[in-house]
C-alpha positions as protocol buffer text, in pm:
chain_id: "A"
residue {
  index: 1
  type: MET
  ca { x: -1938 y: -3217 z: 1881 }
}
residue {
  index: 2
  type: ALA
  ca { x: -1958 y: -3572 z: 1748 }
}
residue {
  index: 3
  type: PRO
  ca { x: -1634 y: -3764 z: 1691 }
}
residue {
  index: 4
  type: ILE
  ca { x: -1495 y: -3766 z: 1338 }
}
residue {
  index: 5
  type: GLY
  ca { x: -1542 y: -4105 z: 1171 }
}
residue {
  index: 6
  type: SER
  ca { x: -1291 y: -4276 z: 943 }
}
residue {
  index: 7
  type: ALA
  ca { x: -1461 y: -4182 z: 614 }
}
residue {
  index: 8
  type: HIS
  ca { x: -1490 y: -3818 z: 721 }
}
residue {
  index: 9
  type: GLY
  ca { x: -1129 y: -3803 z: 838 }
}
residue {
  index: 10
  type: GLY
  ca { x: -1002 y: -3980 z: 527 }
}
residue {
  index: 11
  type: THR
  ca { x: -1193 y: -3747 z: 296 }
}
residue {
  index: 12
  type: THR
  ca { x: -1054 y: -3445 z: 481 }
}
residue {
  index: 13
  type: ASN
  ca { x: -704 y: -3590 z: 441 }
}
residue {
  index: 14
  type: HIS
  ca { x: -762 y: -3645 z: 68 }
}
residue {
  index: 15
  type: LEU
  ca { x: -878 y: -3285 z: 19 }
}
residue {
  index: 16
  type: THR
  ca { x: -576 y: -3163 z: 215 }
}
residue {
  index: 17
  type: TRP
  ca { x: -349 y: -3362 z: -16 }
}
residue {
  index: 18
  type: LEU
  ca { x: -523 y: -3222 z: -326 }
}
residue {
  index: 19
  type: PHE
  ca { x: -484 y: -2860 z: -217 }
}
residue {
  index: 20
  type: ALA
  ca { x: -135 y: -2891 z: -66 }
}
residue {
  index: 21
  type: ARG
  ca { x: 36 y: -2772 z: -387 }
}
residue {
  index: 22
  type: ALA
  ca { x: -153 y: -2440 z: -388 }
}
residue {
  index: 23
  type: ALA
  ca { x: -56 y: -2390 z: -25 }
}
residue {
  index: 24
  type: ALA
  ca { x: 307 y: -2485 z: -94 }
}
residue {
  index: 25
  type: ASP
  ca { x: 320 y: -2232 z: -379 }
}
residue {
  index: 26
  type: GLY
  ca { x: 197 y: -1959 z: -142 }
}
residue {
  index: 27
  type: ARG
  ca { x: -125 y: -1900 z: -337 }
}
residue {
  index: 28
  type: VAL
  ca { x: -343 y: -1989 z: -37 }
}
residue {
  index: 29
  type: VAL
  ca { x: -322 y: -2065 z: 332 }
}
residue {
  index: 30
  type: MET
  ca { x: -484 y: -2401 z: 394 }
}
residue {
  index: 31
  type: SER
  ca { x: -675 y: -2437 z: 719 }
}
residue {
  index: 32
  type: VAL
  ca { x: -785 y: -2785 z: 827 }
}
residue {
  index: 33
  type: GLN
  ca { x: -1059 y: -2780 z: 1090 }
}
residue {
  index: 34
  type: GLY
  ca { x: -950 y: -2433 z: 1202 }
}
residue {
  index: 35
  type: PRO
  ca { x: -1179 y: -2155 z: 1331 }
}
residue {
  index: 36
  type: LEU
  ca { x: -1362 y: -1899 z: 1116 }
}
residue {
  index: 37
  type: ARG
  ca { x: -1474 y: -1587 z: 1301 }
}
residue {
  index: 38
  type: LEU
  ca { x: -1830 y: -1501 z: 1196 }
}
residue {
  index: 39
  type: ASP
  ca { x: -1910 y: -1274 z: 1490 }
}
residue {
  index: 40
  type: PRO
  ca { x: -1814 y: -1243 z: 1860 }
}
residue {
  index: 41
  type: TYR
  ca { x: -2027 y: -1548 z: 1944 }
}
residue {
  index: 42
  type: SER
  ca { x: -1975 y: -1777 z: 1644 }
}
residue {
  index: 43
  type: GLU
  ca { x: -1651 y: -1946 z: 1535 }
}
residue {
  index: 44
  type: PRO
  ca { x: -1730 y: -2266 z: 1345 }
}
residue {
  index: 45
  type: GLN
  ca { x: -1446 y: -2498 z: 1247 }
}
residue {
  index: 46
  type: PRO
  ca { x: -1504 y: -2607 z: 886 }
}
residue {
  index: 47
  type: ASP
  ca { x: -1328 y: -2921 z: 767 }
}
residue {
  index: 48
  type: LEU
  ca { x: -1116 y: -2732 z: 515 }
}
residue {
  index: 49
  type: MET
  ca { x: -1070 y: -2371 z: 410 }
}
residue {
  index: 50
  type: LEU
  ca { x: -847 y: -2212 z: 150 }
}
residue {
  index: 51
  type: LEU
  ca { x: -769 y: -1865 z: 277 }
}
residue {
  index: 52
  type: ARG
  ca { x: -626 y: -1552 z: 122 }
}
residue {
  index: 53
  type: PRO
  ca { x: -251 y: -1547 z: 193 }
}
residue {
  index: 54
  type: ARG
  ca { x: -143 y: -1333 z: 487 }
}
residue {
  index: 55
  type: PRO
  ca { x: 215 y: -1288 z: 612 }
}
residue {
  index: 56
  type: ASP
  ca { x: 128 y: -1393 z: 968 }
}
residue {
  index: 57
  type: PHE
  ca { x: -68 y: -1704 z: 862 }
}
residue {
  index: 58
  type: TYR
  ca { x: -358 y: -1578 z: 1080 }
}
residue {
  index: 59
  type: LYS
  ca { x: -158 y: -1583 z: 1405 }
}
residue {
  index: 60
  type: SER
  ca { x: -283 y: -1236 z: 1507 }
}
residue {
  index: 61
  type: SER
  ca { x: -652 y: -1311 z: 1443 }
}
residue {
  index: 62
  type: HIS
  ca { x: -880 y: -1580 z: 1307 }
}
residue {
  index: 63
  type: PRO
  ca { x: -987 y: -1552 z: 944 }
}
residue {
  index: 64
  type: THR
  ca { x: -1321 y: -1390 z: 862 }
}
residue {
  index: 65
  type: PRO
  ca { x: -1555 y: -1461 z: 568 }
}
residue {
  index: 66
  type: ALA
  ca { x: -1369 y: -1199 z: 359 }
}
residue {
  index: 67
  type: ASP
  ca { x: -1053 y: -1413 z: 384 }
}
residue {
  index: 68
  type: VAL
  ca { x: -1216 y: -1736 z: 258 }
}
residue {
  index: 69
  type: GLN
  ca { x: -1159 y: -1846 z: -101 }
}
residue {
  index: 70
  type: LEU
  ca { x: -1307 y: -2195 z: -55 }
}
residue {
  index: 71
  type: LEU
  ca { x: -1481 y: -2357 z: 241 }
}
residue {
  index: 72
  type: VAL
  ca { x: -1561 y: -2729 z: 265 }
}
residue {
  index: 73
  type: GLU
  ca { x: -1778 y: -2886 z: 534 }
}
residue {
  index: 74
  type: LEU
  ca { x: -1825 y: -3260 z: 493 }
}
residue {
  index: 75
  type: GLN
  ca { x: -2150 y: -3422 z: 591 }
}
residue {
  index: 76
  type: PRO
  ca { x: -2127 y: -3732 z: 813 }
}
residue {
  index: 77
  type: HIS
  ca { x: -2186 y: -4071 z: 654 }
}
residue {
  index: 78
  type: PHE
  ca { x: -2422 y: -4320 z: 814 }
}
residue {
  index: 79
  type: ASN
  ca { x: -2160 y: -4595 z: 754 }
}
residue {
  index: 80
  type: ASP
  ca { x: -1890 y: -4391 z: 928 }
}
């Protein structure tokens, strides 16, 4: 996996800031670069996901596509 550049990291931070209120209100669980279980062999780590609330905050298992309300994967910048 390539290192995260400044523009990519800063954009992820900005999105996190924008969605923090929804997470603070308990409407979503915000996952920043956390795993998403697609199948036994595939667990990508999108830059940001808003997940359906769950009491254990996904401690017992990774989220699956059914749990995702919004997924963001940023594309790298050439100037990064």
